[in-house]
Amino acid sequence: DAGVIQSPRHEVTEMGQEVTLRCKPISGHDYLFWYRQTMMRGLELLIYFNNNVPIDDSGMPEDRFSAKMPNASFSTLKIQPSEPRDSAVYFCASSLDGRGRNKPQHFGDGTRLSIL
Amino acid sequence: AQSVAQPEDQVNVAEGNPLTVKCTYSVSGNPYLFWYVQYPNRGLQFLLKYITGDNLVKGSYGFEAEFNKSQTSFHLKKPSALVSDSALYFCAVRGARGFQKLVFGTGTRLLVSP
């Protein structure tokens, strides 16, 4: 049973470059979440989707950040242009909207992003 | 707004001793509470949840959590700690806007010494 798959696991790039993070949710899950984790700010929800539609993007820090979910099995988080303060671990998670709406979220192992 | 607080940045316990990781919550309406664990270089893993019913919830890896409505707490416990339990633990609550949105605490690092 494959879990949430994120790629790449590590990304090092220079400021100003475009960065694209990828996520494949668990098959059949209808919610997808993007989080960012840093020592200073902890775990932050950036955006989440339901059935491929963005529901809440209030956590997206700036217009430099964008996220898409073109189909049920793929999502991207893009940063353009990237800045050193974007360095963090980015997690994708997915969940299933069960009858009680209390199904847990399943996390990928993250992308460690370093902007030089 | 829904929120959780984890008052301890780190908890130290000797192997074989009981452990407690604290969490308090603030919600409007019924609380839906969760515990997750994060090992180094890994994503968060679900441990257990409280929805309704018994105040003592049992979860994965021998962990349990005690829900206390009067104290608005949801502490994570384990009767006998293992060195392999050393990790970062997060308490979370369902957000008010949308049932699927989770609000996480700041995390508590558990260190179990041999």
PDB file of N, CA, C and O in Angstrom, chain A residues 21-93:
ATOM      1  N   LEU A  21       7.644  21.539  -6.436  1.00  0.00           N
ATOM      2  CA  LEU A  21       7.554  20.369  -5.576  1.00  0.00           C
ATOM      3  C   LEU A  21       6.351  19.551  -6.015  1.00  0.00           C
ATOM      4  O   LEU A  21       5.303  20.114  -6.366  1.00  0.00           O
ATOM      5  N   ARG A  22       6.491  18.232  -5.949  1.00  0.00           N
ATOM      6  CA  ARG A  22       5.460  17.351  -6.474  1.00  0.00           C
ATOM      7  C   ARG A  22       4.935  16.401  -5.423  1.00  0.00           C
ATOM      8  O   ARG A  22       5.663  16.010  -4.506  1.00  0.00           O
ATOM      9  N   CYS A  23       3.672  16.023  -5.592  1.00  0.00           N
ATOM     10  CA  CYS A  23       3.031  15.144  -4.617  1.00  0.00           C
ATOM     11  C   CYS A  23       2.044  14.216  -5.309  1.00  0.00           C
ATOM     12  O   CYS A  23       1.223  14.653  -6.127  1.00  0.00           O
ATOM     13  N   LYS A  24       2.126  12.957  -4.938  1.00  0.00           N
ATOM     14  CA  LYS A  24       1.134  11.974  -5.375  1.00  0.00           C
ATOM     15  C   LYS A  24       0.412  11.477  -4.134  1.00  0.00           C
ATOM     16  O   LYS A  24       1.015  10.818  -3.275  1.00  0.00           O
ATOM     17  N   PRO A  25      -0.874  11.794  -3.983  1.00  0.00           N
ATOM     18  CA  PRO A  25      -1.608  11.371  -2.778  1.00  0.00           C
ATOM     19  C   PRO A  25      -1.936   9.885  -2.821  1.00  0.00           C
ATOM     20  O   PRO A  25      -1.754   9.227  -3.850  1.00  0.00           O
ATOM     21  N   ILE A  26      -2.437   9.383  -1.713  1.00  0.00           N
ATOM     22  CA  ILE A  26      -2.889   8.004  -1.660  1.00  0.00           C
ATOM     23  C   ILE A  26      -4.119   7.847  -2.555  1.00  0.00           C
ATOM     24  O   ILE A  26      -5.022   8.699  -2.533  1.00  0.00           O
ATOM     25  N   SER A  27      -4.125   6.785  -3.338  1.00  0.00           N
ATOM     26  CA  SER A  27      -5.223   6.570  -4.270  1.00  0.00           C
ATOM     27  C   SER A  27      -6.562   6.514  -3.532  1.00  0.00           C
ATOM     28  O   SER A  27      -6.702   5.819  -2.525  1.00  0.00           O
ATOM     29  N   GLY A  28      -7.539   7.257  -4.048  1.00  0.00           N
ATOM     30  CA  GLY A  28      -8.868   7.265  -3.444  1.00  0.00           C
ATOM     31  C   GLY A  28      -9.096   8.379  -2.445  1.00  0.00           C
ATOM     32  O   GLY A  28     -10.238   8.660  -2.074  1.00  0.00           O
ATOM     33  N   HIS A  29      -8.012   9.000  -1.988  1.00  0.00           N
ATOM     34  CA  HIS A  29      -8.172  10.110  -1.060  1.00  0.00           C
ATOM     35  C   HIS A  29      -8.663  11.341  -1.808  1.00  0.00           C
ATOM     36  O   HIS A  29      -8.247  11.608  -2.930  1.00  0.00           O
ATOM     37  N   ASP A  30      -9.560  12.101  -1.145  1.00  0.00           N
ATOM     38  CA  ASP A  30     -10.141  13.247  -1.826  1.00  0.00           C
ATOM     39  C   ASP A  30      -9.719  14.593  -1.248  1.00  0.00           C
ATOM     40  O   ASP A  30     -10.162  15.636  -1.720  1.00  0.00           O
ATOM     41  N   TYR A  31      -8.873  14.567  -0.217  1.00  0.00           N
ATOM     42  CA  TYR A  31      -8.320  15.806   0.327  1.00  0.00           C
ATOM     43  C   TYR A  31      -6.800  15.765   0.191  1.00  0.00           C
ATOM     44  O   TYR A  31      -6.176  14.723   0.432  1.00  0.00           O
ATOM     45  N   LEU A  32      -6.230  16.920  -0.160  1.00  0.00           N
ATOM     46  CA  LEU A  32      -4.776  17.028  -0.251  1.00  0.00           C
ATOM     47  C   LEU A  32      -4.339  18.325   0.409  1.00  0.00           C
ATOM     48  O   LEU A  32      -4.969  19.371   0.190  1.00  0.00           O
ATOM     49  N   PHE A  33      -3.274  18.230   1.199  1.00  0.00           N
ATOM     50  CA  PHE A  33      -2.793  19.360   1.988  1.00  0.00           C
ATOM     51  C   PHE A  33      -1.315  19.601   1.691  1.00  0.00           C
ATOM     52  O   PHE A  33      -0.551  18.653   1.514  1.00  0.00           O
ATOM     53  N   TRP A  34      -0.940  20.873   1.685  1.00  0.00           N
ATOM     54  CA  TRP A  34       0.476  21.252   1.636  1.00  0.00           C
ATOM     55  C   TRP A  34       0.832  22.005   2.922  1.00  0.00           C
ATOM     56  O   TRP A  34       0.148  22.960   3.291  1.00  0.00           O
ATOM     57  N   TYR A  35       1.905  21.541   3.584  1.00  0.00           N
ATOM     58  CA  TYR A  35       2.394  22.155   4.811  1.00  0.00           C
ATOM     59  C   TYR A  35       3.851  22.573   4.617  1.00  0.00           C
ATOM     60  O   TYR A  35       4.574  22.043   3.793  1.00  0.00           O
ATOM     61  N   ARG A  36       4.263  23.501   5.459  1.00  0.00           N
ATOM     62  CA  ARG A  36       5.665  23.903   5.525  1.00  0.00           C
ATOM     63  C   ARG A  36       6.114  23.805   6.986  1.00  0.00           C
ATOM     64  O   ARG A  36       5.379  24.227   7.889  1.00  0.00           O
ATOM     65  N   GLN A  37       7.307  23.269   7.213  1.00  0.00           N
ATOM     66  CA  GLN A  37       7.817  23.112   8.567  1.00  0.00           C
ATOM     67  C   GLN A  37       9.184  23.774   8.686  1.00  0.00           C
ATOM     68  O   GLN A  37      10.104  23.486   7.923  1.00  0.00           O
ATOM     69  N   THR A  38       9.300  24.687   9.649  1.00  0.00           N
ATOM     70  CA  THR A  38      10.565  25.340   9.966  1.00  0.00           C
ATOM     71  C   THR A  38      10.746  25.353  11.476  1.00  0.00           C
ATOM     72  O   THR A  38       9.774  25.194  12.229  1.00  0.00           O
ATOM     73  N   MET A  39      11.975  25.545  11.904  1.00  0.00           N
ATOM     74  CA  MET A  39      12.230  25.632  13.344  1.00  0.00           C
ATOM     75  C   MET A  39      11.526  26.839  13.938  1.00  0.00           C
ATOM     76  O   MET A  39      10.982  26.771  15.042  1.00  0.00           O
ATOM     77  N   MET A  40      11.530  27.944  13.204  1.00  0.00           N
ATOM     78  CA  MET A  40      10.985  29.188  13.763  1.00  0.00           C
ATOM     79  C   MET A  40       9.455  29.181  13.841  1.00  0.00           C
ATOM     80  O   MET A  40       8.881  29.636  14.825  1.00  0.00           O
ATOM     81  N   ARG A  41       8.810  28.670  12.796  1.00  0.00           N
ATOM     82  CA  ARG A  41       7.350  28.804  12.707  1.00  0.00           C
ATOM     83  C   ARG A  41       6.622  27.478  12.910  1.00  0.00           C
ATOM     84  O   ARG A  41       5.380  27.454  12.924  1.00  0.00           O
ATOM     85  N   GLY A  42       7.352  26.387  13.064  1.00  0.00           N
ATOM     86  CA  GLY A  42       6.712  25.101  13.264  1.00  0.00           C
ATOM     87  C   GLY A  42       6.046  24.609  11.990  1.00  0.00           C
ATOM     88  O   GLY A  42       6.521  24.859  10.885  1.00  0.00           O
ATOM     89  N   LEU A  43       4.911  23.938  12.153  1.00  0.00           N
ATOM     90  CA  LEU A  43       4.203  23.330  11.026  1.00  0.00           C
ATOM     91  C   LEU A  43       3.060  24.262  10.607  1.00  0.00           C
ATOM     92  O   LEU A  43       2.161  24.542  11.394  1.00  0.00           O
ATOM     93  N   GLU A  44       3.093  24.706   9.366  1.00  0.00           N
ATOM     94  CA  GLU A  44       2.094  25.643   8.852  1.00  0.00           C
ATOM     95  C   GLU A  44       1.335  25.013   7.686  1.00  0.00           C
ATOM     96  O   GLU A  44       1.968  24.478   6.774  1.00  0.00           O
ATOM     97  N   LEU A  45       0.019  25.147   7.708  1.00  0.00           N
ATOM     98  CA  LEU A  45      -0.784  24.717   6.570  1.00  0.00           C
ATOM     99  C   LEU A  45      -0.759  25.819   5.515  1.00  0.00           C
ATOM    100  O   LEU A  45      -1.095  26.970   5.808  1.00  0.00           O
ATOM    101  N   LEU A  46      -0.373  25.466   4.311  1.00  0.00           N
ATOM    102  CA  LEU A  46      -0.307  26.454   3.238  1.00  0.00           C
ATOM    103  C   LEU A  46      -1.614  26.508   2.454  1.00  0.00           C
ATOM    104  O   LEU A  46      -2.175  27.580   2.228  1.00  0.00           O
ATOM    105  N   ILE A  47      -2.090  25.350   2.032  1.00  0.00           N
ATOM    106  CA  ILE A  47      -3.275  25.269   1.191  1.00  0.00           C
ATOM    107  C   ILE A  47      -3.818  23.849   1.247  1.00  0.00           C
ATOM    108  O   ILE A  47      -3.064  22.910   1.527  1.00  0.00           O
ATOM    109  N   TYR A  48      -5.138  23.692   1.036  1.00  0.00           N
ATOM    110  CA  TYR A  48      -5.648  22.344   0.872  1.00  0.00           C
ATOM    111  C   TYR A  48      -6.728  22.287  -0.192  1.00  0.00           C
ATOM    112  O   TYR A  48      -7.400  23.286  -0.477  1.00  0.00           O
ATOM    113  N   PHE A  49      -6.860  21.111  -0.787  1.00  0.00           N
ATOM    114  CA  PHE A  49      -7.775  20.843  -1.889  1.00  0.00           C
ATOM    115  C   PHE A  49      -8.784  19.773  -1.466  1.00  0.00           C
ATOM    116  O   PHE A  49      -8.466  18.877  -0.693  1.00  0.00           O
ATOM    117  N   ASN A  50      -9.968  19.882  -2.047  1.00  0.00           N
ATOM    118  CA  ASN A  50     -10.966  18.826  -1.946  1.00  0.00           C
ATOM    119  C   ASN A  50     -11.433  18.505  -3.363  1.00  0.00           C
ATOM    120  O   ASN A  50     -11.893  19.401  -4.075  1.00  0.00           O
ATOM    121  N   ASN A  51     -11.308  17.247  -3.730  1.00  0.00           N
ATOM    122  CA  ASN A  51     -11.675  16.840  -5.099  1.00  0.00           C
ATOM    123  C   ASN A  51     -11.031  17.759  -6.151  1.00  0.00           C
ATOM    124  O   ASN A  51     -11.701  18.235  -7.085  1.00  0.00           O
ATOM    125  N   ASN A  52      -9.769  18.030  -5.947  1.00  0.00           N
ATOM    126  CA  ASN A  52      -8.914  18.794  -6.879  1.00  0.00           C
ATOM    127  C   ASN A  52      -9.190  20.296  -6.867  1.00  0.00           C
ATOM    128  O   ASN A  52      -8.554  21.045  -7.620  1.00  0.00           O
ATOM    129  N   VAL A  53     -10.108  20.764  -6.049  1.00  0.00           N
ATOM    130  CA  VAL A  53     -10.453  22.175  -5.990  1.00  0.00           C
ATOM    131  C   VAL A  53      -9.834  22.809  -4.746  1.00  0.00           C
ATOM    132  O   VAL A  53      -9.993  22.270  -3.644  1.00  0.00           O
ATOM    133  N   PRO A  54      -9.123  23.937  -4.890  1.00  0.00           N
ATOM    134  CA  PRO A  54      -8.557  24.599  -3.698  1.00  0.00           C
ATOM    135  C   PRO A  54      -9.662  25.116  -2.791  1.00  0.00           C
ATOM    136  O   PRO A  54     -10.566  25.821  -3.253  1.00  0.00           O
ATOM    137  N   ILE A  55      -9.596  24.772  -1.514  1.00  0.00           N
ATOM    138  CA  ILE A  55     -10.623  25.153  -0.548  1.00  0.00           C
ATOM    139  C   ILE A  55     -10.161  26.325   0.321  1.00  0.00           C
ATOM    140  O   ILE A  55     -10.925  27.238   0.593  1.00  0.00           O
ATOM    141  N   ASP A  56      -8.939  26.268   0.761  1.00  0.00           N
ATOM    142  CA  ASP A  56      -8.425  27.292   1.671  1.00  0.00           C
ATOM    143  C   ASP A  56      -6.959  27.525   1.357  1.00  0.00           C
ATOM    144  O   ASP A  56      -6.134  26.652   1.589  1.00  0.00           O
ATOM    145  N   ASP A  57      -6.651  28.691   0.824  1.00  0.00           N
ATOM    146  CA  ASP A  57      -5.250  29.025   0.526  1.00  0.00           C
ATOM    147  C   ASP A  57      -4.766  30.167   1.400  1.00  0.00           C
ATOM    148  O   ASP A  57      -3.810  30.866   1.053  1.00  0.00           O
ATOM    149  N   SER A  58      -5.412  30.359   2.522  1.00  0.00           N
ATOM    150  CA  SER A  58      -5.079  31.496   3.385  1.00  0.00           C
ATOM    151  C   SER A  58      -3.684  31.393   3.986  1.00  0.00           C
ATOM    152  O   SER A  58      -3.126  32.379   4.446  1.00  0.00           O
ATOM    153  N   GLY A  59      -3.104  30.215   3.968  1.00  0.00           N
ATOM    154  CA  GLY A  59      -1.762  30.031   4.508  1.00  0.00           C
ATOM    155  C   GLY A  59      -0.653  30.250   3.507  1.00  0.00           C
ATOM    156  O   GLY A  59       0.529  30.263   3.878  1.00  0.00           O
ATOM    157  N   MET A  60      -0.968  30.460   2.265  1.00  0.00           N
ATOM    158  CA  MET A  60       0.050  30.706   1.240  1.00  0.00           C
ATOM    159  C   MET A  60       0.682  32.058   1.540  1.00  0.00           C
ATOM    160  O   MET A  60      -0.002  33.086   1.563  1.00  0.00           O
ATOM    161  N   PRO A  61       1.997  32.068   1.734  1.00  0.00           N
ATOM    162  CA  PRO A  61       2.622  33.288   2.253  1.00  0.00           C
ATOM    163  C   PRO A  61       2.613  34.469   1.288  1.00  0.00           C
ATOM    164  O   PRO A  61       2.439  35.602   1.727  1.00  0.00           O
ATOM    165  N   GLU A  62       2.817  34.237   0.026  1.00  0.00           N
ATOM    166  CA  GLU A  62       2.901  35.349  -0.918  1.00  0.00           C
ATOM    167  C   GLU A  62       2.480  34.892  -2.303  1.00  0.00           C
ATOM    168  O   GLU A  62       2.293  33.694  -2.553  1.00  0.00           O
ATOM    169  N   ASP A  63       2.369  35.860  -3.199  1.00  0.00           N
ATOM    170  CA  ASP A  63       2.019  35.524  -4.582  1.00  0.00           C
ATOM    171  C   ASP A  63       3.102  34.712  -5.272  1.00  0.00           C
ATOM    172  O   ASP A  63       2.857  34.126  -6.327  1.00  0.00           O
ATOM    173  N   ARG A  64       4.264  34.642  -4.679  1.00  0.00           N
ATOM    174  CA  ARG A  64       5.334  33.836  -5.265  1.00  0.00           C
ATOM    175  C   ARG A  64       5.009  32.351  -5.166  1.00  0.00           C
ATOM    176  O   ARG A  64       5.593  31.537  -5.861  1.00  0.00           O
ATOM    177  N   PHE A  65       4.089  32.014  -4.275  1.00  0.00           N
ATOM    178  CA  PHE A  65       3.698  30.622  -4.065  1.00  0.00           C
ATOM    179  C   PHE A  65       2.401  30.332  -4.823  1.00  0.00           C
ATOM    180  O   PHE A  65       1.459  31.126  -4.763  1.00  0.00           O
ATOM    181  N   SER A  66       2.379  29.192  -5.498  1.00  0.00           N
ATOM    182  CA  SER A  66       1.156  28.760  -6.160  1.00  0.00           C
ATOM    183  C   SER A  66       1.071  27.243  -6.087  1.00  0.00           C
ATOM    184  O   SER A  66       2.084  26.557  -6.029  1.00  0.00           O
ATOM    185  N   ALA A  67      -0.141  26.732  -6.057  1.00  0.00           N
ATOM    186  CA  ALA A  67      -0.354  25.286  -5.992  1.00  0.00           C
ATOM    187  C   ALA A  67      -1.457  24.900  -6.955  1.00  0.00           C
ATOM    188  O   ALA A  67      -2.421  25.647  -7.132  1.00  0.00           O
ATOM    189  N   LYS A  68      -1.284  23.722  -7.548  1.00  0.00           N
ATOM    190  CA  LYS A  68      -2.274  23.222  -8.484  1.00  0.00           C
ATOM    191  C   LYS A  68      -2.525  21.744  -8.209  1.00  0.00           C
ATOM    192  O   LYS A  68      -1.676  21.043  -7.666  1.00  0.00           O
ATOM    193  N   MET A  69      -3.697  21.312  -8.613  1.00  0.00           N
ATOM    194  CA  MET A  69      -4.026  19.892  -8.534  1.00  0.00           C
ATOM    195  C   MET A  69      -4.796  19.549  -9.807  1.00  0.00           C
ATOM    196  O   MET A  69      -6.031  19.599  -9.821  1.00  0.00           O
ATOM    197  N   PRO A  70      -4.113  19.245 -10.870  1.00  0.00           N
ATOM    198  CA  PRO A  70      -4.768  19.017 -12.157  1.00  0.00           C
ATOM    199  C   PRO A  70      -5.611  17.749 -12.203  1.00  0.00           C
ATOM    200  O   PRO A  70      -6.548  17.664 -13.012  1.00  0.00           O
ATOM    201  N   ASN A  71      -5.302  16.787 -11.342  1.00  0.00           N
ATOM    202  CA  ASN A  71      -6.120  15.575 -11.281  1.00  0.00           C
ATOM    203  C   ASN A  71      -5.993  14.969  -9.891  1.00  0.00           C
ATOM    204  O   ASN A  71      -5.213  15.461  -9.058  1.00  0.00           O
ATOM    205  N   ALA A  72      -6.726  13.904  -9.655  1.00  0.00           N
ATOM    206  CA  ALA A  72      -6.816  13.334  -8.304  1.00  0.00           C
ATOM    207  C   ALA A  72      -5.521  12.683  -7.838  1.00  0.00           C
ATOM    208  O   ALA A  72      -5.387  12.351  -6.662  1.00  0.00           O
ATOM    209  N   SER A  73      -4.567  12.475  -8.737  1.00  0.00           N
ATOM    210  CA  SER A  73      -3.368  11.750  -8.351  1.00  0.00           C
ATOM    211  C   SER A  73      -2.101  12.590  -8.415  1.00  0.00           C
ATOM    212  O   SER A  73      -0.988  12.055  -8.329  1.00  0.00           O
ATOM    213  N   PHE A  74      -2.237  13.904  -8.519  1.00  0.00           N
ATOM    214  CA  PHE A  74      -1.038  14.712  -8.667  1.00  0.00           C
ATOM    215  C   PHE A  74      -1.286  16.156  -8.236  1.00  0.00           C
ATOM    216  O   PHE A  74      -2.304  16.756  -8.582  1.00  0.00           O
ATOM    217  N   SER A  75      -0.306  16.712  -7.523  1.00  0.00           N
ATOM    218  CA  SER A  75      -0.367  18.116  -7.143  1.00  0.00           C
ATOM    219  C   SER A  75       1.043  18.689  -7.167  1.00  0.00           C
ATOM    220  O   SER A  75       2.024  17.973  -6.960  1.00  0.00           O
ATOM    221  N   THR A  76       1.123  19.989  -7.436  1.00  0.00           N
ATOM    222  CA  THR A  76       2.401  20.686  -7.410  1.00  0.00           C
ATOM    223  C   THR A  76       2.307  21.931  -6.553  1.00  0.00           C
ATOM    224  O   THR A  76       1.247  22.563  -6.446  1.00  0.00           O
ATOM    225  N   LEU A  77       3.423  22.259  -5.926  1.00  0.00           N
ATOM    226  CA  LEU A  77       3.593  23.511  -5.214  1.00  0.00           C
ATOM    227  C   LEU A  77       4.777  24.216  -5.860  1.00  0.00           C
ATOM    228  O   LEU A  77       5.867  23.650  -5.928  1.00  0.00           O
ATOM    229  N   LYS A  78       4.534  25.432  -6.345  1.00  0.00           N
ATOM    230  CA  LYS A  78       5.559  26.134  -7.085  1.00  0.00           C
ATOM    231  C   LYS A  78       5.934  27.427  -6.372  1.00  0.00           C
ATOM    232  O   LYS A  78       5.063  28.140  -5.846  1.00  0.00           O
ATOM    233  N   ILE A  79       7.217  27.725  -6.363  1.00  0.00           N
ATOM    234  CA  ILE A  79       7.712  28.971  -5.805  1.00  0.00           C
ATOM    235  C   ILE A  79       8.503  29.676  -6.906  1.00  0.00           C
ATOM    236  O   ILE A  79       9.452  29.123  -7.461  1.00  0.00           O
ATOM    237  N   GLN A  80       8.068  30.875  -7.237  1.00  0.00           N
ATOM    238  CA  GLN A  80       8.724  31.625  -8.304  1.00  0.00           C
ATOM    239  C   GLN A  80       8.557  33.130  -8.081  1.00  0.00           C
ATOM    240  O   GLN A  80       7.428  33.620  -8.087  1.00  0.00           O
ATOM    241  N   PRO A  81       9.651  33.865  -7.865  1.00  0.00           N
ATOM    242  CA  PRO A  81      11.028  33.411  -7.686  1.00  0.00           C
ATOM    243  C   PRO A  81      11.277  32.966  -6.243  1.00  0.00           C
ATOM    244  O   PRO A  81      10.640  33.464  -5.321  1.00  0.00           O
ATOM    245  N   SER A  82      12.199  32.068  -6.062  1.00  0.00           N
ATOM    246  CA  SER A  82      12.494  31.572  -4.715  1.00  0.00           C
ATOM    247  C   SER A  82      13.414  32.537  -3.965  1.00  0.00           C
ATOM    248  O   SER A  82      14.200  33.280  -4.584  1.00  0.00           O
ATOM    249  N   GLU A  83      13.301  32.523  -2.624  1.00  0.00           N
ATOM    250  CA  GLU A  83      14.120  33.357  -1.753  1.00  0.00           C
ATOM    251  C   GLU A  83      14.676  32.484  -0.627  1.00  0.00           C
ATOM    252  O   GLU A  83      14.076  31.460  -0.282  1.00  0.00           O
ATOM    253  N   PRO A  84      15.805  32.901  -0.029  1.00  0.00           N
ATOM    254  CA  PRO A  84      16.401  32.098   1.046  1.00  0.00           C
ATOM    255  C   PRO A  84      15.430  31.804   2.187  1.00  0.00           C
ATOM    256  O   PRO A  84      15.490  30.735   2.789  1.00  0.00           O
ATOM    257  N   ARG A  85      14.512  32.740   2.484  1.00  0.00           N
ATOM    258  CA  ARG A  85      13.565  32.523   3.588  1.00  0.00           C
ATOM    259  C   ARG A  85      12.521  31.458   3.271  1.00  0.00           C
ATOM    260  O   ARG A  85      11.728  31.073   4.139  1.00  0.00           O
ATOM    261  N   ASP A  86      12.502  30.960   2.046  1.00  0.00           N
ATOM    262  CA  ASP A  86      11.601  29.860   1.688  1.00  0.00           C
ATOM    263  C   ASP A  86      12.187  28.507   2.071  1.00  0.00           C
ATOM    264  O   ASP A  86      11.506  27.476   1.953  1.00  0.00           O
ATOM    265  N   SER A  87      13.437  28.491   2.517  1.00  0.00           N
ATOM    266  CA  SER A  87      14.084  27.238   2.916  1.00  0.00           C
ATOM    267  C   SER A  87      13.304  26.604   4.058  1.00  0.00           C
ATOM    268  O   SER A  87      13.046  27.243   5.085  1.00  0.00           O
ATOM    269  N   ALA A  88      12.916  25.366   3.880  1.00  0.00           N
ATOM    270  CA  ALA A  88      12.065  24.668   4.849  1.00  0.00           C
ATOM    271  C   ALA A  88      11.885  23.231   4.379  1.00  0.00           C
ATOM    272  O   ALA A  88      12.362  22.847   3.305  1.00  0.00           O
ATOM    273  N   VAL A  89      11.167  22.468   5.172  1.00  0.00           N
ATOM    274  CA  VAL A  89      10.713  21.151   4.725  1.00  0.00           C
ATOM    275  C   VAL A  89       9.236  21.288   4.360  1.00  0.00           C
ATOM    276  O   VAL A  89       8.434  21.775   5.177  1.00  0.00           O
ATOM    277  N   TYR A  90       8.894  20.892   3.162  1.00  0.00           N
ATOM    278  CA  TYR A  90       7.524  20.996   2.672  1.00  0.00           C
ATOM    279  C   TYR A  90       6.902  19.600   2.650  1.00  0.00           C
ATOM    280  O   TYR A  90       7.446  18.669   2.069  1.00  0.00           O
ATOM    281  N   PHE A  91       5.753  19.478   3.303  1.00  0.00           N
ATOM    282  CA  PHE A  91       5.049  18.200   3.382  1.00  0.00           C
ATOM    283  C   PHE A  91       3.747  18.260   2.602  1.00  0.00           C
ATOM    284  O   PHE A  91       3.043  19.274   2.602  1.00  0.00           O
ATOM    285  N   CYS A  92       3.443  17.144   2.002  1.00  0.00           N
ATOM    286  CA  CYS A  92       2.145  16.922   1.394  1.00  0.00           C
ATOM    287  C   CYS A  92       1.440  15.847   2.224  1.00  0.00           C
ATOM    288  O   CYS A  92       2.086  14.912   2.728  1.00  0.00           O
ATOM    289  N   ALA A  93       0.143  15.983   2.392  1.00  0.00           N
ATOM    290  CA  ALA A  93      -0.641  14.988   3.122  1.00  0.00           C
ATOM    291  C   ALA A  93      -1.963  14.782   2.390  1.00  0.00           C
ATOM    292  O   ALA A  93      -2.437  15.675   1.683  1.00  0.00           O
TER     293      ALA A  93
END
